[in-house]
Short mmCIF file of C-alpha atoms in Angstrom, two decimals:
data_model
loop_
_atom_site.label_atom_id
_atom_site.label_comp_id
_atom_site.label_asym_id
_atom_site.label_seq_id
_atom_site.Cartn_x
_atom_site.Cartn_y
_atom_site.Cartn_z
CA MET A 27 46.39 95.05 -25.14
CA ALA A 28 44.11 91.89 -24.13
CA THR A 29 44.63 90.20 -20.84
CA LEU A 30 44.33 86.33 -20.02
CA ARG A 31 41.77 85.54 -17.69
CA ILE A 32 41.97 82.04 -16.12
CA LYS A 33 38.69 80.52 -14.89
CA PRO A 34 39.26 80.01 -11.21
CA SER A 35 38.77 76.05 -10.93
CA GLN A 36 40.79 72.96 -10.13
CA ARG A 37 43.05 72.02 -12.58
CA PHE A 38 44.50 68.45 -12.95
CA GLN A 39 47.93 67.47 -14.30
CA LEU A 40 48.30 65.46 -17.57
CA PRO A 41 49.28 62.42 -15.86
CA ASP A 42 46.18 62.72 -13.73
CA TRP A 43 44.26 63.01 -16.99
CA HIS A 44 45.80 59.86 -18.48
CA THR A 45 45.45 57.99 -15.38
CA ASN A 46 41.74 58.94 -15.21
CA ASN A 47 41.29 57.63 -18.85
CA TYR A 48 43.30 54.44 -18.00
CA LEU A 49 41.16 53.70 -14.78
CA LEU A 50 37.88 54.16 -16.90
CA SER A 51 38.91 51.90 -19.64
CA THR A 52 40.56 49.25 -17.27
CA ASN A 53 37.61 49.35 -14.92
CA ALA A 54 35.15 49.03 -17.91
CA GLU A 55 37.21 46.01 -19.01
CA ARG A 56 37.05 44.56 -15.52
CA HIS A 57 33.31 44.95 -15.27
CA ARG A 58 32.71 43.44 -18.43
CA ASP A 59 34.95 40.51 -17.48
CA VAL A 60 33.17 39.97 -14.09
CA SER A 61 29.66 40.22 -15.96
CA HIS A 62 31.00 37.72 -18.76
CA GLN A 63 32.24 35.44 -15.90
CA ILE A 64 28.75 35.65 -14.27
CA ARG A 65 27.01 35.03 -17.39
CA GLN A 66 28.96 31.97 -18.25
CA GLU A 67 28.24 30.60 -14.53
CA ALA A 68 24.65 31.73 -14.79
CA ARG A 69 24.44 29.72 -18.14
CA VAL A 70 26.21 26.68 -16.69
CA LEU A 71 24.08 26.75 -13.67
CA ARG A 72 20.88 27.06 -15.72
CA ASN A 73 21.94 23.92 -18.00
CA GLU A 74 22.92 21.83 -15.07
CA THR A 75 19.63 22.52 -13.12
CA ASN A 76 17.52 22.32 -16.17
CA ASN A 77 18.73 18.93 -16.74
CA GLN A 78 18.85 17.92 -13.09
CA THR A 79 15.40 18.92 -12.99
CA ILE A 80 13.99 17.17 -15.99
CA TRP A 81 15.69 13.96 -15.02
CA ASP A 82 14.35 14.23 -11.49
CA GLU A 83 10.80 14.64 -12.74
CA HIS A 84 11.32 11.93 -15.28
CA ASP A 85 12.71 9.41 -12.78
CA ASN A 86 9.89 10.33 -10.20
CA ARG A 87 7.26 9.89 -13.18
CA THR A 88 8.91 6.35 -13.81
CA ARG A 89 8.65 5.65 -10.10
CA LEU A 90 4.99 6.53 -9.96
CA ALA A 91 4.17 4.60 -12.95
CA GLU A 92 6.10 1.60 -11.47
CA ARG A 93 4.16 1.99 -8.22
CA VAL A 94 0.94 2.01 -9.94
CA ASP A 95 1.80 -1.14 -11.79
CA THR A 96 2.73 -2.78 -8.56
CA VAL A 97 -0.41 -1.77 -6.57
CA ASN A 98 -2.47 -2.81 -9.65
CA ARG A 99 -0.83 -6.11 -9.85
CA TRP A 100 -1.61 -6.66 -6.15
CA LYS A 101 -5.15 -5.56 -6.64
CA GLU A 102 -5.59 -7.99 -9.40
CA MET A 103 -4.41 -10.85 -7.22
CA LEU A 104 -6.92 -9.92 -4.61
CA ASP A 105 -9.62 -9.57 -7.20
CA LYS A 106 -8.89 -13.29 -8.03
CA CYS A 107 -8.42 -14.18 -4.32
CA LEU A 108 -11.93 -12.46 -3.52
CA THR A 109 -13.63 -14.43 -6.35
CA ASP A 110 -12.06 -17.63 -5.39
CA LEU A 111 -13.26 -17.15 -1.85
CA ASP A 112 -16.62 -16.09 -2.58
CA ALA A 113 -16.93 -19.33 -4.53
CA GLU A 114 -15.36 -21.31 -1.69
CA ILE A 115 -18.04 -19.47 0.79
CA ASP A 116 -21.09 -20.45 -1.43
CA ALA A 117 -19.56 -24.08 -1.74
CA LEU A 118 -19.17 -24.57 1.76
CA ALA A 119 -22.68 -23.00 2.75
CA GLN A 120 -24.22 -25.49 0.37
CA MET A 121 -22.43 -28.50 2.04
CA LYS A 122 -23.33 -27.14 5.34
CA GLU A 123 -26.84 -27.09 4.16
CA SER A 124 -26.69 -30.64 2.87
CA ALA A 125 -25.17 -31.99 6.03
CA GLU A 126 -28.27 -30.31 7.91
CA GLN A 127 -30.70 -32.05 5.72
CA ASN A 128 -28.94 -35.27 6.32
CA LEU A 129 -29.12 -34.57 10.05
CA GLN A 130 -32.54 -33.81 9.81
CA ALA A 131 -33.30 -36.96 7.80
CA LYS A 132 -31.76 -38.97 10.83
CA ASN A 133 -34.85 -38.05 12.92
CA LEU A 134 -37.08 -40.54 11.21
CA PRO A 135 -34.94 -43.71 11.28
CA LEU A 136 -34.46 -42.69 15.11
CA ASP A 137 -38.18 -42.37 15.79
CA VAL A 138 -38.87 -45.75 14.04
CA ALA A 139 -36.28 -47.40 16.06
CA ILE A 140 -37.40 -46.01 19.41
CA GLU A 141 -41.15 -46.84 18.23
CA CYS A 142 -40.21 -50.36 17.69
CA LEU A 143 -38.42 -50.71 21.05
CA THR A 144 -41.45 -49.20 22.73
CA LEU A 145 -43.70 -51.67 21.04
CA ARG A 146 -41.75 -54.58 21.95
CA GLU A 147 -42.09 -53.47 25.68
CA SER A 148 -45.76 -54.73 25.24
CA ARG A 149 -44.68 -58.48 25.07
CA ARG A 150 -45.68 -60.79 28.05
CA ASP A 151 -44.43 -63.50 30.07
CA THR A 152 -41.74 -65.49 28.84
CA ASP A 153 -41.62 -63.64 25.42
CA VAL A 154 -40.04 -60.67 27.25
CA VAL A 155 -36.46 -61.80 26.18
CA LYS A 156 -33.40 -59.94 25.28
CA ASP A 157 -33.17 -61.34 21.64
CA CYS A 158 -31.05 -60.21 18.67
CA VAL A 159 -33.80 -57.97 17.50
CA GLU A 160 -33.62 -55.99 20.59
CA GLU A 161 -29.88 -55.97 20.44
CA GLU A 162 -30.04 -54.88 16.89
CA LEU A 163 -32.61 -52.04 17.47
CA HIS A 164 -30.51 -50.62 20.51
CA LYS A 165 -27.29 -50.92 18.35
CA GLU A 166 -29.36 -49.09 15.39
CA VAL A 167 -30.14 -46.21 17.95
CA GLU A 168 -26.50 -46.25 18.95
CA VAL A 169 -25.64 -45.79 15.24
CA ILE A 170 -28.27 -43.15 14.53
CA ASP A 171 -26.97 -40.88 17.67
CA ALA A 172 -23.14 -41.57 16.67
CA THR A 173 -24.14 -40.46 13.02
CA LYS A 174 -26.19 -37.48 14.27
CA LYS A 175 -23.34 -36.33 16.81
CA ALA A 176 -20.67 -36.73 13.82
CA LEU A 177 -22.98 -34.60 11.35
CA GLN A 178 -23.31 -32.08 14.28
CA GLN A 179 -19.73 -31.76 14.70
CA LYS A 180 -19.11 -31.07 11.09
CA ILE A 181 -21.90 -28.60 11.02
CA SER A 182 -20.26 -26.85 13.91
CA GLN A 183 -16.83 -26.85 12.25
CA THR A 184 -18.37 -25.55 8.94
CA PHE A 185 -19.98 -22.84 10.92
CA GLU A 186 -16.80 -21.73 12.45
CA LYS A 187 -15.14 -21.99 9.24
CA LEU A 188 -17.78 -19.99 7.58
CA CYS A 189 -17.08 -17.29 10.16
CA LEU A 190 -13.31 -17.25 9.61
CA LEU A 191 -13.90 -17.16 5.69
CA GLN A 192 -16.00 -14.21 6.03
CA GLU A 193 -13.35 -12.43 8.38
CA VAL A 194 -10.74 -13.24 5.94
CA ARG A 195 -13.09 -11.93 2.92
CA GLN A 196 -13.59 -8.75 4.89
CA GLN A 197 -9.77 -8.12 5.32
CA LEU A 198 -9.43 -8.79 1.71
CA ASN A 199 -12.01 -6.57 0.72
CA SER A 200 -10.86 -3.60 3.05
CA ASP A 201 -6.92 -4.08 1.56
CA HIS A 202 -8.75 -4.34 -2.05
CA ARG A 203 -10.57 -0.84 -1.34
CA ASP A 204 -7.54 0.76 0.04
CA LYS A 205 -5.66 -0.38 -3.26
CA MET A 206 -8.34 0.98 -5.42
CA GLU A 207 -8.28 4.51 -3.58
CA THR A 208 -4.21 4.56 -3.52
CA LEU A 209 -4.44 3.65 -7.41
CA ASP A 210 -6.94 6.55 -7.75
CA ILE A 211 -4.52 8.94 -5.81
CA ASP A 212 -1.14 7.75 -7.45
CA ARG A 213 -2.61 8.01 -11.23
CA GLY A 214 -3.97 11.38 -10.07
CA CYS A 215 -0.33 12.24 -9.30
CA LEU A 216 1.02 10.55 -12.51
CA SER A 217 -1.40 12.78 -14.46
CA LEU A 218 -0.30 16.14 -13.01
CA ASN A 219 2.21 18.17 -15.18
CA LEU A 220 3.48 21.88 -15.00
CA LYS A 221 0.37 23.17 -16.67
CA ALA A 222 -1.98 21.83 -14.36
CA PRO A 223 -4.25 24.20 -12.52
CA ASN A 224 -4.64 22.62 -9.51
CA ILE A 225 -0.83 22.50 -8.49
CA SER A 226 0.11 24.64 -5.61
CA LEU A 227 2.91 25.05 -3.03
CA LYS A 228 1.93 23.12 0.33
CA ILE A 229 3.08 23.41 4.02
CA ASN A 230 5.78 20.99 4.73
CA PRO A 231 4.94 18.38 1.93
CA THR A 232 7.98 16.18 2.92
CA ARG A 233 6.79 15.31 6.52
CA VAL A 234 6.31 11.82 7.21
CA PRO A 235 2.66 11.25 8.08
CA ASN A 236 1.63 9.38 11.31
CA GLY A 237 1.00 5.84 10.73
CA SER A 238 3.24 5.52 7.57
CA SER A 239 4.64 2.08 6.73
CA THR A 240 7.62 0.81 5.05
CA ILE A 241 7.42 -1.05 1.68
CA GLN A 242 8.38 -4.28 3.35
CA GLN A 243 5.42 -3.87 5.75
CA TRP A 244 3.24 -3.04 3.03
CA ASP A 245 4.07 -6.08 1.10
CA ASP A 246 4.08 -8.22 4.07
CA PHE A 247 0.46 -7.08 4.80
CA SER A 248 -0.85 -7.85 1.54
CA GLN A 249 0.98 -11.07 1.18
CA PHE A 250 -0.37 -12.12 4.75
CA ASN A 251 -3.75 -11.65 3.76
CA LYS A 252 -3.42 -13.73 0.41
CA ASN A 253 -1.54 -16.30 2.28
CA ARG A 254 -4.34 -16.58 5.02
CA ALA A 255 -7.02 -16.73 2.37
CA GLU A 256 -5.55 -19.16 0.51
CA ALA A 257 -4.84 -21.34 3.57
CA GLU A 258 -8.61 -20.80 4.85
CA MET A 259 -9.77 -21.92 1.46
CA LYS A 260 -7.68 -24.99 1.47
CA GLU A 261 -8.93 -25.75 4.84
CA ALA A 262 -12.67 -25.24 3.69
CA THR A 263 -11.98 -27.59 0.74
CA GLU A 264 -10.79 -30.16 3.06
CA LEU A 265 -13.56 -29.67 5.25
CA ARG A 266 -16.06 -29.94 2.53
CA GLU A 267 -14.51 -33.29 1.63
CA ALA A 268 -14.60 -34.41 5.16
CA ILE A 269 -18.36 -33.57 5.32
CA ALA A 270 -19.06 -35.42 1.94
CA LEU A 271 -17.28 -38.33 3.11
CA THR A 272 -19.01 -38.37 6.69
CA ILE A 273 -22.34 -38.13 5.16
CA ALA A 274 -21.49 -41.05 2.65
CA GLU A 275 -20.25 -43.13 5.65
CA THR A 276 -23.00 -42.28 7.92
CA ASN A 277 -25.58 -43.18 5.30
CA ASN A 278 -23.94 -46.45 4.57
CA GLU A 279 -23.62 -47.41 8.34
CA LEU A 280 -27.20 -46.50 8.93
CA GLU A 281 -28.20 -48.65 5.66
CA ALA A 282 -25.92 -51.58 6.98
CA GLN A 283 -27.76 -51.55 10.33
CA ARG A 284 -31.16 -51.33 9.12
CA VAL A 285 -30.47 -54.32 6.88
CA ALA A 286 -29.09 -56.18 9.81
CA THR A 287 -32.10 -55.11 12.01
CA GLU A 288 -34.53 -56.25 9.54
CA PHE A 289 -32.67 -59.59 9.15
CA ALA A 290 -33.03 -60.07 12.70
CA PHE A 291 -36.72 -59.39 12.66
CA ARG A 292 -37.21 -61.72 10.02
CA LYS A 293 -35.19 -64.47 11.62
CA ARG A 294 -37.01 -63.85 15.03
CA LEU A 295 -40.42 -63.87 13.22
CA ARG A 296 -39.37 -67.29 11.68
CA GLU A 297 -38.60 -68.79 14.84
CA MET A 298 -41.78 -67.45 16.34
CA GLU A 299 -43.95 -68.81 13.62
CA LYS A 300 -42.29 -72.28 14.01
CA VAL A 301 -42.75 -72.17 17.74
CA TYR A 302 -46.47 -70.89 17.25
CA SER A 303 -47.07 -73.68 14.88
CA GLU A 304 -45.89 -76.29 17.05
CA LEU A 305 -47.84 -75.12 20.03
CA LYS A 306 -51.03 -75.02 17.83
CA TRP A 307 -50.48 -78.40 16.75
CA GLN A 308 -50.04 -79.51 20.37
CA GLU A 309 -52.95 -77.89 21.23
CA LYS A 310 -55.18 -79.69 18.68
CA ASN A 311 -53.99 -82.91 19.72
CA VAL A 312 -54.79 -82.67 23.50
CA SER A 313 -58.34 -81.48 22.40
CA LEU A 314 -58.90 -84.83 20.25
CA LEU A 315 -57.73 -86.73 22.99
CA HIS A 316 -60.51 -85.78 25.33
CA LEU A 317 -63.18 -85.47 22.85
CA VAL A 318 -63.09 -88.45 20.18
CA PRO A 319 -63.59 -92.15 21.22
CA TRP A 320 -60.83 -94.47 20.74
CA GLY A 321 -62.43 -96.38 17.86
CA LEU A 322 -62.64 -93.42 15.69
CA ASP A 323 -58.90 -92.56 15.96
CA PHE A 324 -58.62 -93.52 12.07
CA LEU A 325 -60.81 -90.62 11.29
CA LEU A 326 -58.49 -88.06 12.88
CA TRP A 327 -55.64 -89.43 11.13
CA ASP A 328 -57.49 -89.17 7.73
CA GLU A 329 -57.61 -85.46 8.01
CA GLU A 330 -54.73 -82.95 7.44
CA PRO A 331 -53.75 -81.34 10.39
CA GLU A 332 -52.22 -78.58 8.59
CA ALA A 333 -55.50 -77.59 7.24
CA HIS A 334 -56.58 -76.54 10.68
CA LEU A 335 -53.33 -74.79 11.82
CA GLY A 336 -53.24 -71.83 9.63
CA SER A 337 -51.47 -68.94 11.31
CA PRO A 338 -51.20 -65.37 10.39
CA GLY A 339 -47.96 -64.37 8.35
CA CYS A 340 -45.91 -61.28 8.62
CA THR A 341 -44.70 -59.44 5.29
CA LEU A 342 -41.82 -57.36 5.72
CA VAL A 343 -40.88 -54.59 3.36
CA ALA A 344 -37.47 -52.97 3.06
CA SER A 345 -36.58 -49.32 2.46
CA THR A 346 -33.22 -47.32 1.34
CA GLY A 347 -29.72 -40.89 -0.35
CA GLY A 348 26.85 21.97 -22.84
CA ASP A 349 29.63 25.56 -22.46
CA GLN A 350 30.35 28.63 -24.63
CA SER A 351 33.32 31.01 -24.81
CA LEU A 352 32.79 34.66 -25.60
CA CYS A 353 35.13 37.32 -26.63
CA PRO A 354 35.18 40.62 -24.54
CA LEU A 355 32.33 42.73 -25.75
CA GLN A 356 31.77 46.37 -25.24
CA THR A 357 29.77 47.82 -22.09
CA LEU A 358 26.50 48.33 -23.91
CA GLU A 359 26.70 44.97 -25.61
CA GLU A 360 27.69 43.44 -22.31
CA ILE A 361 24.70 44.92 -20.53
CA THR A 362 22.46 43.74 -23.16
CA GLU A 363 23.69 40.27 -23.00
CA LEU A 364 23.57 40.35 -19.16
CA GLN A 365 20.04 41.57 -19.46
CA GLU A 366 19.24 38.49 -21.60
CA ASP A 367 20.86 36.16 -19.39
CA ILE A 368 18.90 37.78 -16.31
CA ARG A 369 15.84 37.31 -18.11
CA HIS A 370 16.41 33.52 -18.74
CA LEU A 371 17.50 33.11 -15.02
CA GLU A 372 14.19 34.56 -13.98
CA GLU A 373 12.46 32.22 -16.53
CA ASP A 374 14.15 29.55 -14.99
CA LEU A 375 13.22 30.16 -11.26
CA ARG A 376 9.58 30.48 -12.65
CA ARG A 377 10.02 27.00 -14.11
CA LYS A 378 11.46 25.64 -11.14
CA LEU A 379 8.71 26.90 -8.92
CA LEU A 380 6.28 25.26 -11.21
CA ASN A 381 8.28 22.04 -10.80
CA LEU A 382 8.34 22.57 -6.99
CA LYS A 383 4.48 22.91 -6.90
CA LEU A 384 4.08 19.78 -8.90
CA CYS A 385 6.06 17.83 -6.42
CA HIS A 386 4.41 19.53 -3.47
CA THR A 387 1.03 18.60 -4.80
CA ARG A 388 2.02 14.96 -5.50
CA LEU A 389 3.46 14.62 -2.12
CA GLU A 390 0.36 16.06 -0.37
CA SER A 391 -1.91 13.93 -2.44
CA ARG A 392 -0.17 10.84 -1.45
CA THR A 393 -0.38 11.72 2.35
CA TYR A 394 -4.29 10.78 1.95
CA ARG A 395 -3.60 7.13 1.06
CA PRO A 396 -5.40 5.01 3.54
CA ASN A 397 -4.07 2.58 6.17
CA VAL A 398 -1.24 0.52 5.27
CA GLU A 399 -1.02 1.88 1.66
CA LEU A 400 0.46 4.99 3.29
CA CYS A 401 4.14 3.43 2.84
CA ARG A 402 7.40 4.93 2.41
CA ASP A 403 7.89 3.65 -1.27
CA GLN A 404 10.47 4.65 -3.93
CA ALA A 405 8.06 7.11 -5.47
CA GLN A 406 7.81 8.80 -1.94
CA TYR A 407 11.60 8.83 -1.31
CA GLY A 408 11.99 10.20 -4.89
CA LEU A 409 9.70 12.96 -4.83
CA THR A 410 11.11 13.97 -1.20
CA ASP A 411 14.70 14.09 -2.81
CA GLU A 412 13.31 15.99 -5.79
CA VAL A 413 11.77 18.79 -3.39
CA HIS A 414 15.11 19.16 -1.73
CA GLN A 415 17.06 19.23 -5.01
CA LEU A 416 14.73 21.94 -6.32
CA GLU A 417 14.84 24.01 -3.23
CA ALA A 418 18.84 23.78 -3.56
CA THR A 419 18.31 24.82 -7.23
CA ILE A 420 16.10 27.75 -6.39
CA THR A 421 18.38 29.08 -3.96
CA ALA A 422 21.74 28.68 -6.26
CA LEU A 423 19.40 30.60 -8.92
CA LYS A 424 18.34 33.15 -6.80
CA GLN A 425 22.03 33.72 -5.71
CA LYS A 426 23.38 33.85 -9.12
CA LEU A 427 20.32 36.04 -10.03
CA ALA A 428 21.17 38.54 -7.42
CA GLN A 429 24.98 38.30 -8.69
CA ALA A 430 23.92 39.06 -12.21
CA GLN A 431 21.68 42.03 -10.98
CA ASP A 432 24.78 43.45 -8.87
CA ALA A 433 26.83 43.18 -12.06
CA LEU A 434 24.43 44.72 -14.05
CA ASP A 435 23.84 47.77 -11.63
CA ALA A 436 27.76 48.15 -11.66
CA LEU A 437 27.83 48.13 -15.30
CA TYR A 438 25.12 50.66 -15.49
CA LYS A 439 26.75 52.95 -12.91
CA HIS A 440 30.21 52.51 -14.94
CA LEU A 441 28.34 53.33 -17.97
CA ALA A 442 27.10 56.50 -16.43
CA ARG A 443 30.62 57.46 -15.68
CA LEU A 444 31.98 56.55 -19.34
CA GLN A 445 29.08 58.48 -20.68
CA ALA A 446 29.81 61.56 -18.40
CA ASP A 447 33.44 61.40 -19.04
CA ILE A 448 32.66 60.84 -23.12
CA ALA A 449 30.64 64.02 -22.73
CA CYS A 450 33.38 65.87 -21.06
CA LYS A 451 35.67 64.60 -23.90
CA THR A 452 33.19 65.67 -26.46
CA ASN A 453 33.23 69.14 -24.99
CA SER A 454 36.80 69.55 -24.96
CA MET A 455 37.43 68.27 -28.42
CA LEU A 456 34.64 70.95 -29.61
CA LEU A 457 36.46 73.58 -27.73
CA ASP A 458 39.90 72.76 -29.08
CA THR A 459 38.34 72.52 -32.61
CA LYS A 460 36.88 75.83 -32.19
CA CYS A 461 40.54 77.01 -31.08
CA MET A 462 41.75 75.43 -34.39
CA ASP A 463 39.23 77.11 -36.26
CA THR A 464 39.93 80.48 -34.62
CA ARG A 465 43.60 80.07 -35.42
CA ARG A 466 42.88 79.68 -39.04
CA LYS A 467 42.38 83.54 -39.05
CA LEU A 468 46.31 83.74 -38.92
CA THR A 469 46.58 82.05 -42.42
CA VAL A 470 43.38 82.74 -44.20
CA PRO A 471 42.32 86.12 -45.45
CA ALA A 472 39.51 87.52 -43.56
CA GLU A 473 37.10 87.76 -46.62
CA LYS A 474 37.51 83.93 -47.35
CA PHE A 475 37.24 82.77 -43.69
CA VAL A 476 34.26 80.64 -43.18
CA PRO A 477 33.74 79.22 -39.33
CA GLN A 478 33.85 75.46 -39.42
CA VAL A 479 32.39 75.45 -36.00
CA ASP A 480 29.03 76.96 -34.79
CA THR A 481 30.25 79.30 -32.02
CA PHE A 482 26.63 79.22 -30.40
CA THR A 483 25.87 75.40 -30.66
CA ARG A 484 29.41 74.28 -30.87
CA THR A 485 28.65 71.99 -33.70
CA THR A 486 30.63 71.39 -36.82
CA ASN A 487 29.04 73.23 -39.90
CA ARG A 488 28.22 70.66 -42.21
CA THR A 489 25.94 70.47 -45.17
CA LEU A 490 22.88 68.66 -44.32
CA SER A 491 21.35 65.95 -46.57
CA PRO A 492 18.37 66.63 -48.63
CA LEU A 493 16.21 64.36 -46.50
CA LYS A 494 17.17 65.87 -43.48
CA SER A 495 16.99 69.47 -44.83
CA CYS A 496 13.47 68.69 -45.90
CA GLN A 497 12.57 67.49 -42.44
CA LEU A 498 14.06 70.52 -40.81
CA GLU A 499 11.83 72.79 -43.15
CA LEU A 500 8.79 70.80 -42.39
CA ALA A 501 9.61 71.19 -38.55
#
């Protein structure tokens, strides 16, 4: 008689078995629900952050392009202003040279007038009189001195104005060079993209560099330079007109005084000639009274006195300038979907890092703008906001990636528990099937009994297909 031997091991109750199966099933469902929720949240996060990043980069590219246009417009205005300023400097320099030539030309009339005064100091006796000629000569000297003083004053004003124009030109040229350098930097930032080889992360790129200015200060600086240049050019134009007027007025005054002086000379000479002729006539009459007898008086009157009173004449010559909803999936399918979403999250993280490098490089490059061009413009504020947005996006993506990886680990662990329990259930089913096969001996004759289960390998005896039989024989 056979005895029943029970294997000494822990035995569970049937409710415990059902409870275990229920827990495995519900836990698998719960893990799949958690994974599905995380996947949906990750997709929503990816869509939102991708859209935000695309629009931020687009907006900042637009701001950079607008900034380039603004700086370029100012550069063109400064170009025109510099051209006009150079032309005004040349014109004023030529006018200064003309005034200097006119001033130099006044030396000859002054020398002549002084020489005339000096020569007239050689007069003797009662001829040393203060006549109209002397008055006109002194007045001519005064007119020439006043003319030279007026011209010298205009020349001094022209020299000071040329110095101011050169100073304004230097400021405009410096502002123009700064804008050219800024255009090169901003155009370089505008040409950068995610595939550029020279983008990288920088140390504290959102810092405010020392000496930064506001957009209003930048605009006021360039406007001040332009307005000052225009004002100086206007004053220079007025000064040129004043110099031309002064030259014309002084030349006219000098010419008028020359004519008056020469008229006084001619008038004085006529008077002198008249007196001289009278005196010569008187001299001759006195001589005849002493030398000629009284009876020969008729001979004296027969002659023409004018023939003996010839006097030297003077000749004067005048001169004249979207969401998706998914059904619950099996654990393996959920793992596959979650792995795919994790790969997408990692790819998004890499792309966001490239975007962050691009922003860092643009911000760092723009810190090298010179002088007042280093201003806090809309492009600078936009790039700073984009950096903060990208940093928050990267943090959110990392958190969601960590949640997805935790959910994936939980799915893998529960899958391992499911697979272990499936293996146990497979073994139990095979054992029960073997028991059922063994119990066929009770109803099937011994000569017809064929085991359906291999007692060694515990597999079902099934007829193999020709292909697998062939592969088994080859092996």
